[in-house]
Amino acid sequence: MIRSNAMNQNLLLAALMTILAAPCRADDIGSLRSEPRFNAAVESALTAYRPRDIFAAETSCAILDIKTFQPFSLPETLRQVEPCLRAVSARHALALTAEPGAVAGSKPGAALGIILRTREASALSSGMRDLSHSLDIRGWRLLGHQVAVRRSGQPEAFARSAAQKALDQCVLLAMVREIKTSEDFIRYYGRCITRDPALKVRDIQPWPGQELGVTLTCAASEPETRSLNGIVAVNAGMGPVQIRILARSQN
C-alpha cells in the first residue's frame, strides 16, 4: 500500500527547492525569510504539493462516508462505489475500477476485500498521492471493506476457499471434464458444493464479468460465508483449473 504520510518530508523539501531555485542574489536570501512575499510563496508551493481528498469533491462519492446500521456486502459495495470511481477517474485521469481481491487483513493471511485498479504507474504523481491520502483518512476502507491499490494487469492471489474440501471429497462418475467457463464448473461440480450440508449453500450462479468465477448464496453465518470467498481448484483433464468464488449471506 502507498501511504501518504511517508511523503510529507519529501513534499516539503521539493516545495522549498522549487522556491529557492528561482534566481536571486546572495544578499537577498537573508531578507527573504522575513518578507511576506517569501512566506506567501512558501505557502503557495506547499499548497500545490499538499494531498487532497479527491472523494470529497465528488457528490457521487458522498456514500463512502455514510454510516449504516448494517454493512454493505462486498458485491453491493462494488456496485455502490462504481459511480464515484467513474467521476474521480474522469477528473484525475486515474481510470479507477474496483474488483474483489485478496488484501492484507488485520489477522495473519489474506482477506477478501476491494482491489482498486488504476493505469497510473507513478506512485509520486499527484493523482496517486491524492488517492492514497483519500484512502488513508478513511482507514483504507470503503463501506467497511478493506482496500488495496494495484496497477492494472498486476495479478492477485486469492485465498483458498473453504469449499475446496467439499470438491476434494465429492465422488464423480467421469474423471475428465473440460472446464472453460463458469457454466462448465457449475454443471460438473456445482452439486458438490450445494449438497454439502456444512457449507449451507442455497444457490450457485456464474459471476458476471468473470470467465472462471461463481457467486454463492448461503444460509450460513457471516464468518462461515466469508470463509467460502477465494479460489478452488478442480481437475479439467489438462491439469488443475482455478475458479474464483464470491459468497454472500442471505441472512
PDB file of C-alpha atoms in Angstrom:
ATOM      1  CA  MET A   1       0.000   0.000   0.000  1.00  0.00           C
ATOM      2  CA  ILE A   2       1.049   3.555  -0.711  1.00  0.00           C
ATOM      3  CA  ARG A   3       0.759   5.670   2.394  1.00  0.00           C
ATOM      4  CA  SER A   4       0.590   9.468   2.027  1.00  0.00           C
ATOM      5  CA  ASN A   5       2.151  10.205   5.442  1.00  0.00           C
ATOM      6  CA  ALA A   6       5.507   8.840   4.293  1.00  0.00           C
ATOM      7  CA  MET A   7       5.687  11.521   1.611  1.00  0.00           C
ATOM      8  CA  ASN A   8       5.334  14.601   3.828  1.00  0.00           C
ATOM      9  CA  GLN A   9       9.024  15.329   4.306  1.00  0.00           C
ATOM     10  CA  ASN A  10       9.806  14.800   0.627  1.00  0.00           C
ATOM     11  CA  LEU A  11       6.948  17.097  -0.408  1.00  0.00           C
ATOM     12  CA  LEU A  12       8.176  19.860   1.922  1.00  0.00           C
ATOM     13  CA  LEU A  13      11.722  19.527   0.596  1.00  0.00           C
ATOM     14  CA  ALA A  14      10.505  19.616  -3.002  1.00  0.00           C
ATOM     15  CA  ALA A  15       8.445  22.729  -2.321  1.00  0.00           C
ATOM     16  CA  LEU A  16      11.362  24.587  -0.758  1.00  0.00           C
ATOM     17  CA  MET A  17      13.667  23.561  -3.606  1.00  0.00           C
ATOM     18  CA  THR A  18      11.142  24.969  -6.072  1.00  0.00           C
ATOM     19  CA  ILE A  19      11.208  28.341  -4.321  1.00  0.00           C
ATOM     20  CA  LEU A  20      14.961  28.525  -3.807  1.00  0.00           C
ATOM     21  CA  ALA A  21      15.601  27.541  -7.402  1.00  0.00           C
ATOM     22  CA  ALA A  22      14.370  30.978  -8.524  1.00  0.00           C
ATOM     23  CA  PRO A  23      17.192  33.464  -9.410  1.00  0.00           C
ATOM     24  CA  CYS A  24      18.202  35.762  -6.541  1.00  0.00           C
ATOM     25  CA  ARG A  25      21.317  37.489  -5.203  1.00  0.00           C
ATOM     26  CA  ALA A  26      23.172  36.065  -2.207  1.00  0.00           C
ATOM     27  CA  ASP A  27      22.450  39.157  -0.094  1.00  0.00           C
ATOM     28  CA  ASP A  28      18.712  38.731  -0.748  1.00  0.00           C
ATOM     29  CA  ILE A  29      18.414  35.305   0.866  1.00  0.00           C
ATOM     30  CA  GLY A  30      18.586  36.516   4.472  1.00  0.00           C
ATOM     31  CA  SER A  31      15.976  39.205   3.994  1.00  0.00           C
ATOM     32  CA  LEU A  32      13.596  36.898   2.112  1.00  0.00           C
ATOM     33  CA  ARG A  33      12.797  34.918   5.239  1.00  0.00           C
ATOM     34  CA  SER A  34      11.202  37.883   6.952  1.00  0.00           C
ATOM     35  CA  GLU A  35       9.313  39.209   3.935  1.00  0.00           C
ATOM     36  CA  PRO A  36       5.593  38.482   3.500  1.00  0.00           C
ATOM     37  CA  ARG A  37       6.099  37.561  -0.156  1.00  0.00           C
ATOM     38  CA  PHE A  38       8.518  34.803   0.860  1.00  0.00           C
ATOM     39  CA  ASN A  39       6.031  33.355   3.346  1.00  0.00           C
ATOM     40  CA  ALA A  40       3.277  33.576   0.754  1.00  0.00           C
ATOM     41  CA  ALA A  41       5.478  31.812  -1.798  1.00  0.00           C
ATOM     42  CA  VAL A  42       6.229  29.002   0.653  1.00  0.00           C
ATOM     43  CA  GLU A  43       2.543  28.574   1.454  1.00  0.00           C
ATOM     44  CA  SER A  44       1.634  28.577  -2.244  1.00  0.00           C
ATOM     45  CA  ALA A  45       4.257  25.941  -3.042  1.00  0.00           C
ATOM     46  CA  LEU A  46       3.208  23.758  -0.122  1.00  0.00           C
ATOM     47  CA  THR A  47      -0.447  24.011  -1.160  1.00  0.00           C
ATOM     48  CA  ALA A  48       0.437  22.734  -4.625  1.00  0.00           C
ATOM     49  CA  TYR A  49       2.115  19.659  -3.114  1.00  0.00           C
ATOM     50  CA  ARG A  50      -0.360  19.073  -0.289  1.00  0.00           C
ATOM     51  CA  PRO A  51      -2.534  15.974  -0.915  1.00  0.00           C
ATOM     52  CA  ARG A  52      -6.274  16.464  -1.350  1.00  0.00           C
ATOM     53  CA  ASP A  53      -9.316  14.342  -0.606  1.00  0.00           C
ATOM     54  CA  ILE A  54     -10.421  13.520  -4.146  1.00  0.00           C
ATOM     55  CA  PHE A  55     -13.568  11.765  -2.912  1.00  0.00           C
ATOM     56  CA  ALA A  56     -14.821  14.813  -1.007  1.00  0.00           C
ATOM     57  CA  ALA A  57     -15.031  16.861  -4.207  1.00  0.00           C
ATOM     58  CA  GLU A  58     -17.455  14.458  -5.934  1.00  0.00           C
ATOM     59  CA  THR A  59     -21.135  14.293  -4.958  1.00  0.00           C
ATOM     60  CA  SER A  60     -21.318  10.683  -6.185  1.00  0.00           C
ATOM     61  CA  CYS A  61     -18.676   9.783  -3.576  1.00  0.00           C
ATOM     62  CA  ALA A  62     -20.709  11.001  -0.594  1.00  0.00           C
ATOM     63  CA  ILE A  63     -21.894   7.438   0.000  1.00  0.00           C
ATOM     64  CA  LEU A  64     -18.353   6.472   1.031  1.00  0.00           C
ATOM     65  CA  ASP A  65     -18.739   8.377   4.292  1.00  0.00           C
ATOM     66  CA  ILE A  66     -22.266   7.397   5.311  1.00  0.00           C
ATOM     67  CA  LYS A  67     -22.948   5.415   8.480  1.00  0.00           C
ATOM     68  CA  THR A  68     -25.162   2.342   8.156  1.00  0.00           C
ATOM     69  CA  PHE A  69     -26.749   0.033  10.726  1.00  0.00           C
ATOM     70  CA  GLN A  70     -25.964  -2.992   8.571  1.00  0.00           C
ATOM     71  CA  PRO A  71     -22.770  -3.135   6.498  1.00  0.00           C
ATOM     72  CA  PHE A  72     -22.954  -3.488   2.737  1.00  0.00           C
ATOM     73  CA  SER A  73     -21.971  -6.859   1.310  1.00  0.00           C
ATOM     74  CA  LEU A  74     -18.938  -6.897  -0.973  1.00  0.00           C
ATOM     75  CA  PRO A  75     -20.992  -7.176  -4.205  1.00  0.00           C
ATOM     76  CA  GLU A  76     -23.230  -4.306  -3.028  1.00  0.00           C
ATOM     77  CA  THR A  77     -20.198  -2.190  -2.167  1.00  0.00           C
ATOM     78  CA  LEU A  78     -18.673  -2.726  -5.596  1.00  0.00           C
ATOM     79  CA  ARG A  79     -21.901  -1.517  -7.203  1.00  0.00           C
ATOM     80  CA  GLN A  80     -22.187   1.495  -4.876  1.00  0.00           C
ATOM     81  CA  VAL A  81     -18.641   2.777  -5.458  1.00  0.00           C
ATOM     82  CA  GLU A  82     -18.735   2.472  -9.254  1.00  0.00           C
ATOM     83  CA  PRO A  83     -20.282   5.942  -9.975  1.00  0.00           C
ATOM     84  CA  CYS A  84     -17.795   7.530  -7.570  1.00  0.00           C
ATOM     85  CA  LEU A  85     -14.821   5.887  -9.248  1.00  0.00           C
ATOM     86  CA  ARG A  86     -16.045   6.959 -12.685  1.00  0.00           C
ATOM     87  CA  ALA A  87     -16.282  10.582 -11.531  1.00  0.00           C
ATOM     88  CA  VAL A  88     -12.860  10.541  -9.867  1.00  0.00           C
ATOM     89  CA  SER A  89     -11.294   8.868 -12.902  1.00  0.00           C
ATOM     90  CA  ALA A  90     -12.704  11.492 -15.269  1.00  0.00           C
ATOM     91  CA  ARG A  91     -11.348  14.346 -13.162  1.00  0.00           C
ATOM     92  CA  HIS A  92      -7.932  12.877 -12.302  1.00  0.00           C
ATOM     93  CA  ALA A  93      -7.185  10.548 -15.267  1.00  0.00           C
ATOM     94  CA  LEU A  94      -6.726   7.534 -12.995  1.00  0.00           C
ATOM     95  CA  ALA A  95      -9.022   5.053 -14.814  1.00  0.00           C
ATOM     96  CA  LEU A  96     -10.072   3.516 -11.489  1.00  0.00           C
ATOM     97  CA  THR A  97     -12.008   0.261 -11.338  1.00  0.00           C
ATOM     98  CA  ALA A  98     -12.953  -1.898  -8.352  1.00  0.00           C
ATOM     99  CA  GLU A  99     -12.908  -5.667  -8.067  1.00  0.00           C
ATOM    100  CA  PRO A 100     -12.847  -8.225  -5.245  1.00  0.00           C
ATOM    101  CA  GLY A 101      -9.395  -9.480  -4.356  1.00  0.00           C
ATOM    102  CA  ALA A 102      -7.038 -10.610  -1.636  1.00  0.00           C
ATOM    103  CA  VAL A 103      -5.871  -7.771   0.601  1.00  0.00           C
ATOM    104  CA  ALA A 104      -3.826  -7.802   3.794  1.00  0.00           C
ATOM    105  CA  GLY A 105      -6.133  -8.144   6.777  1.00  0.00           C
ATOM    106  CA  SER A 106      -5.768  -7.314  10.447  1.00  0.00           C
ATOM    107  CA  LYS A 107      -5.243 -11.027  11.088  1.00  0.00           C
ATOM    108  CA  PRO A 108      -2.461 -13.153   9.587  1.00  0.00           C
ATOM    109  CA  GLY A 109      -3.066 -14.117   5.966  1.00  0.00           C
ATOM    110  CA  ALA A 110      -5.152 -12.537   3.254  1.00  0.00           C
ATOM    111  CA  ALA A 111      -8.766 -11.410   3.437  1.00  0.00           C
ATOM    112  CA  LEU A 112     -11.161 -10.737   0.606  1.00  0.00           C
ATOM    113  CA  GLY A 113     -11.605  -7.020   0.075  1.00  0.00           C
ATOM    114  CA  ILE A 114     -11.604  -4.380  -2.668  1.00  0.00           C
ATOM    115  CA  ILE A 115      -8.797  -4.012  -5.175  1.00  0.00           C
ATOM    116  CA  LEU A 116      -8.727  -0.569  -6.794  1.00  0.00           C
ATOM    117  CA  ARG A 117      -7.100  -0.888 -10.210  1.00  0.00           C
ATOM    118  CA  THR A 118      -5.534   2.106 -11.898  1.00  0.00           C
ATOM    119  CA  ARG A 119      -3.463   2.656 -15.025  1.00  0.00           C
ATOM    120  CA  GLU A 120      -1.451   5.322 -13.168  1.00  0.00           C
ATOM    121  CA  ALA A 121       2.073   3.905 -12.774  1.00  0.00           C
ATOM    122  CA  SER A 122       3.928   6.558 -10.771  1.00  0.00           C
ATOM    123  CA  ALA A 123       3.378   6.490  -7.015  1.00  0.00           C
ATOM    124  CA  LEU A 124       4.637  10.101  -6.846  1.00  0.00           C
ATOM    125  CA  SER A 125       2.091  11.523  -9.286  1.00  0.00           C
ATOM    126  CA  SER A 126      -0.463  13.964  -7.928  1.00  0.00           C
ATOM    127  CA  GLY A 127      -3.326  11.592  -8.755  1.00  0.00           C
ATOM    128  CA  MET A 128      -1.840   8.656  -6.848  1.00  0.00           C
ATOM    129  CA  ARG A 129      -0.760  10.933  -3.993  1.00  0.00           C
ATOM    130  CA  ASP A 130      -4.310  12.265  -3.634  1.00  0.00           C
ATOM    131  CA  LEU A 131      -5.849   8.793  -3.941  1.00  0.00           C
ATOM    132  CA  SER A 132      -3.552   7.464  -1.227  1.00  0.00           C
ATOM    133  CA  HIS A 133      -4.411  10.388   1.051  1.00  0.00           C
ATOM    134  CA  SER A 134      -8.146   9.943   0.438  1.00  0.00           C
ATOM    135  CA  LEU A 135      -7.967   6.281   1.407  1.00  0.00           C
ATOM    136  CA  ASP A 136      -5.643   6.997   4.310  1.00  0.00           C
ATOM    137  CA  ILE A 137      -8.134   9.298   6.060  1.00  0.00           C
ATOM    138  CA  ARG A 138     -10.786   6.562   5.666  1.00  0.00           C
ATOM    139  CA  GLY A 139      -8.576   3.895   7.216  1.00  0.00           C
ATOM    140  CA  TRP A 140      -8.092   2.216   3.826  1.00  0.00           C
ATOM    141  CA  ARG A 141     -11.687   1.022   3.937  1.00  0.00           C
ATOM    142  CA  LEU A 142     -14.689   1.730   1.732  1.00  0.00           C
ATOM    143  CA  LEU A 143     -18.096   0.981   3.237  1.00  0.00           C
ATOM    144  CA  GLY A 144     -16.415  -1.302   5.759  1.00  0.00           C
ATOM    145  CA  HIS A 145     -14.326  -3.307   3.286  1.00  0.00           C
ATOM    146  CA  GLN A 146     -10.545  -3.136   3.268  1.00  0.00           C
ATOM    147  CA  VAL A 147      -8.936  -1.641   0.176  1.00  0.00           C
ATOM    148  CA  ALA A 148      -5.659  -2.089  -1.669  1.00  0.00           C
ATOM    149  CA  VAL A 149      -4.455  -0.201  -4.763  1.00  0.00           C
ATOM    150  CA  ARG A 150      -2.918  -2.098  -7.672  1.00  0.00           C
ATOM    151  CA  ARG A 151      -1.815  -1.143 -11.151  1.00  0.00           C
ATOM    152  CA  SER A 152      -3.834  -2.634 -13.999  1.00  0.00           C
ATOM    153  CA  GLY A 153      -2.524  -6.012 -15.115  1.00  0.00           C
ATOM    154  CA  GLN A 154      -0.932  -6.854 -11.774  1.00  0.00           C
ATOM    155  CA  PRO A 155      -2.210 -10.319 -10.764  1.00  0.00           C
ATOM    156  CA  GLU A 156      -3.884 -11.002  -7.443  1.00  0.00           C
ATOM    157  CA  ALA A 157      -3.570 -14.113  -5.337  1.00  0.00           C
ATOM    158  CA  PHE A 158      -6.850 -15.249  -3.785  1.00  0.00           C
ATOM    159  CA  ALA A 159      -7.001 -17.202  -0.552  1.00  0.00           C
ATOM    160  CA  ARG A 160      -8.122 -20.830  -0.680  1.00  0.00           C
ATOM    161  CA  SER A 161     -11.902 -21.215  -0.351  1.00  0.00           C
ATOM    162  CA  ALA A 162     -13.393 -23.449   2.319  1.00  0.00           C
ATOM    163  CA  ALA A 163     -15.391 -25.066  -0.496  1.00  0.00           C
ATOM    164  CA  GLN A 164     -12.234 -26.860  -1.677  1.00  0.00           C
ATOM    165  CA  LYS A 165     -12.736 -29.655   0.871  1.00  0.00           C
ATOM    166  CA  ALA A 166     -16.224 -30.383  -0.468  1.00  0.00           C
ATOM    167  CA  LEU A 167     -14.839 -30.664  -4.014  1.00  0.00           C
ATOM    168  CA  ASP A 168     -11.987 -32.914  -2.928  1.00  0.00           C
ATOM    169  CA  GLN A 169     -14.390 -35.292  -1.199  1.00  0.00           C
ATOM    170  CA  CYS A 170     -17.012 -35.285  -3.944  1.00  0.00           C
ATOM    171  CA  VAL A 171     -17.336 -38.603  -5.823  1.00  0.00           C
ATOM    172  CA  LEU A 172     -17.880 -38.087  -9.556  1.00  0.00           C
ATOM    173  CA  LEU A 173     -18.521 -40.712 -12.221  1.00  0.00           C
ATOM    174  CA  ALA A 174     -16.487 -39.177 -15.035  1.00  0.00           C
ATOM    175  CA  MET A 175     -12.852 -38.372 -14.282  1.00  0.00           C
ATOM    176  CA  VAL A 176     -12.085 -35.865 -17.033  1.00  0.00           C
ATOM    177  CA  ARG A 177     -14.139 -32.760 -17.647  1.00  0.00           C
ATOM    178  CA  GLU A 178     -13.310 -29.767 -19.796  1.00  0.00           C
ATOM    179  CA  ILE A 179     -13.761 -26.550 -17.817  1.00  0.00           C
ATOM    180  CA  LYS A 180     -13.698 -23.459 -19.999  1.00  0.00           C
ATOM    181  CA  THR A 181     -16.436 -21.333 -18.434  1.00  0.00           C
ATOM    182  CA  SER A 182     -18.202 -20.731 -15.139  1.00  0.00           C
ATOM    183  CA  GLU A 183     -21.191 -22.645 -16.514  1.00  0.00           C
ATOM    184  CA  ASP A 184     -18.975 -25.694 -17.111  1.00  0.00           C
ATOM    185  CA  PHE A 185     -17.843 -25.634 -13.487  1.00  0.00           C
ATOM    186  CA  ILE A 186     -21.420 -25.339 -12.211  1.00  0.00           C
ATOM    187  CA  ARG A 187     -22.612 -28.145 -14.500  1.00  0.00           C
ATOM    188  CA  TYR A 188     -19.997 -30.623 -13.322  1.00  0.00           C
ATOM    189  CA  TYR A 189     -19.126 -29.500  -9.803  1.00  0.00           C
ATOM    190  CA  GLY A 190     -21.955 -27.266  -8.603  1.00  0.00           C
ATOM    191  CA  ARG A 191     -23.813 -30.056  -6.800  1.00  0.00           C
ATOM    192  CA  CYS A 192     -20.649 -30.972  -4.902  1.00  0.00           C
ATOM    193  CA  ILE A 193     -20.956 -27.575  -3.226  1.00  0.00           C
ATOM    194  CA  THR A 194     -24.733 -27.249  -2.854  1.00  0.00           C
ATOM    195  CA  ARG A 195     -25.133 -30.785  -1.454  1.00  0.00           C
ATOM    196  CA  ASP A 196     -22.552 -30.335   1.294  1.00  0.00           C
ATOM    197  CA  PRO A 197     -24.635 -29.607   4.427  1.00  0.00           C
ATOM    198  CA  ALA A 198     -21.713 -27.950   6.201  1.00  0.00           C
ATOM    199  CA  LEU A 199     -21.482 -25.183   3.576  1.00  0.00           C
ATOM    200  CA  LYS A 200     -25.210 -24.286   3.619  1.00  0.00           C
ATOM    201  CA  VAL A 201     -25.044 -23.048   0.017  1.00  0.00           C
ATOM    202  CA  ARG A 202     -28.520 -22.397  -1.369  1.00  0.00           C
ATOM    203  CA  ASP A 203     -27.639 -21.194  -4.853  1.00  0.00           C
ATOM    204  CA  ILE A 204     -24.683 -21.004  -7.209  1.00  0.00           C
ATOM    205  CA  GLN A 205     -24.551 -18.738 -10.265  1.00  0.00           C
ATOM    206  CA  PRO A 206     -21.931 -17.559 -12.811  1.00  0.00           C
ATOM    207  CA  TRP A 207     -20.027 -14.490 -11.624  1.00  0.00           C
ATOM    208  CA  PRO A 208     -20.789 -11.683 -14.123  1.00  0.00           C
ATOM    209  CA  GLY A 209     -17.620 -10.419 -15.752  1.00  0.00           C
ATOM    210  CA  GLN A 210     -15.508 -13.354 -14.520  1.00  0.00           C
ATOM    211  CA  GLU A 211     -14.794 -16.053 -17.104  1.00  0.00           C
ATOM    212  CA  LEU A 212     -13.996 -18.601 -14.396  1.00  0.00           C
ATOM    213  CA  GLY A 213     -15.894 -17.423 -11.345  1.00  0.00           C
ATOM    214  CA  VAL A 214     -19.102 -18.193  -9.452  1.00  0.00           C
ATOM    215  CA  THR A 215     -21.183 -16.491  -6.785  1.00  0.00           C
ATOM    216  CA  LEU A 216     -22.721 -18.388  -3.882  1.00  0.00           C
ATOM    217  CA  THR A 217     -25.779 -17.525  -1.806  1.00  0.00           C
ATOM    218  CA  CYS A 218     -25.513 -19.081   1.655  1.00  0.00           C
ATOM    219  CA  ALA A 219     -27.676 -19.607   4.717  1.00  0.00           C
ATOM    220  CA  ALA A 220     -24.576 -19.724   6.895  1.00  0.00           C
ATOM    221  CA  SER A 221     -23.352 -17.102   9.347  1.00  0.00           C
ATOM    222  CA  GLU A 222     -21.311 -14.172   8.075  1.00  0.00           C
ATOM    223  CA  PRO A 223     -17.937 -15.654   9.175  1.00  0.00           C
ATOM    224  CA  GLU A 224     -18.817 -19.017   7.604  1.00  0.00           C
ATOM    225  CA  THR A 225     -19.878 -17.293   4.401  1.00  0.00           C
ATOM    226  CA  ARG A 226     -16.651 -15.266   4.238  1.00  0.00           C
ATOM    227  CA  SER A 227     -14.632 -18.477   4.527  1.00  0.00           C
ATOM    228  CA  LEU A 228     -16.025 -19.519   1.141  1.00  0.00           C
ATOM    229  CA  ASN A 229     -14.528 -16.477  -0.591  1.00  0.00           C
ATOM    230  CA  GLY A 230     -11.389 -17.312  -2.539  1.00  0.00           C
ATOM    231  CA  ILE A 231     -10.354 -19.919  -5.086  1.00  0.00           C
ATOM    232  CA  VAL A 232     -10.882 -23.610  -5.623  1.00  0.00           C
ATOM    233  CA  ALA A 233      -9.001 -25.913  -7.993  1.00  0.00           C
ATOM    234  CA  VAL A 234     -10.554 -28.778  -9.954  1.00  0.00           C
ATOM    235  CA  ASN A 235      -9.162 -31.259 -12.463  1.00  0.00           C
ATOM    236  CA  ALA A 236     -10.027 -30.364 -16.045  1.00  0.00           C
ATOM    237  CA  GLY A 237      -8.111 -33.107 -17.824  1.00  0.00           C
ATOM    238  CA  MET A 238      -5.236 -30.885 -18.946  1.00  0.00           C
ATOM    239  CA  GLY A 239      -4.401 -30.022 -15.351  1.00  0.00           C
ATOM    240  CA  PRO A 240      -5.988 -28.090 -12.490  1.00  0.00           C
ATOM    241  CA  VAL A 241      -8.224 -25.108 -13.241  1.00  0.00           C
ATOM    242  CA  GLN A 242      -8.773 -22.366 -10.658  1.00  0.00           C
ATOM    243  CA  ILE A 243     -12.259 -20.975 -10.067  1.00  0.00           C
ATOM    244  CA  ARG A 244     -12.923 -17.760  -8.140  1.00  0.00           C
ATOM    245  CA  ILE A 245     -15.729 -17.827  -5.585  1.00  0.00           C
ATOM    246  CA  LEU A 246     -17.583 -14.823  -4.178  1.00  0.00           C
ATOM    247  CA  ALA A 247     -20.061 -15.730  -1.421  1.00  0.00           C
ATOM    248  CA  ARG A 248     -22.826 -13.683   0.177  1.00  0.00           C
ATOM    249  CA  SER A 249     -25.145 -14.470   3.050  1.00  0.00           C
ATOM    250  CA  GLN A 250     -28.909 -14.457   2.595  1.00  0.00           C
ATOM    251  CA  ASN A 251     -29.409 -13.768   6.306  1.00  0.00           C
TER     252      ASN A 251
END
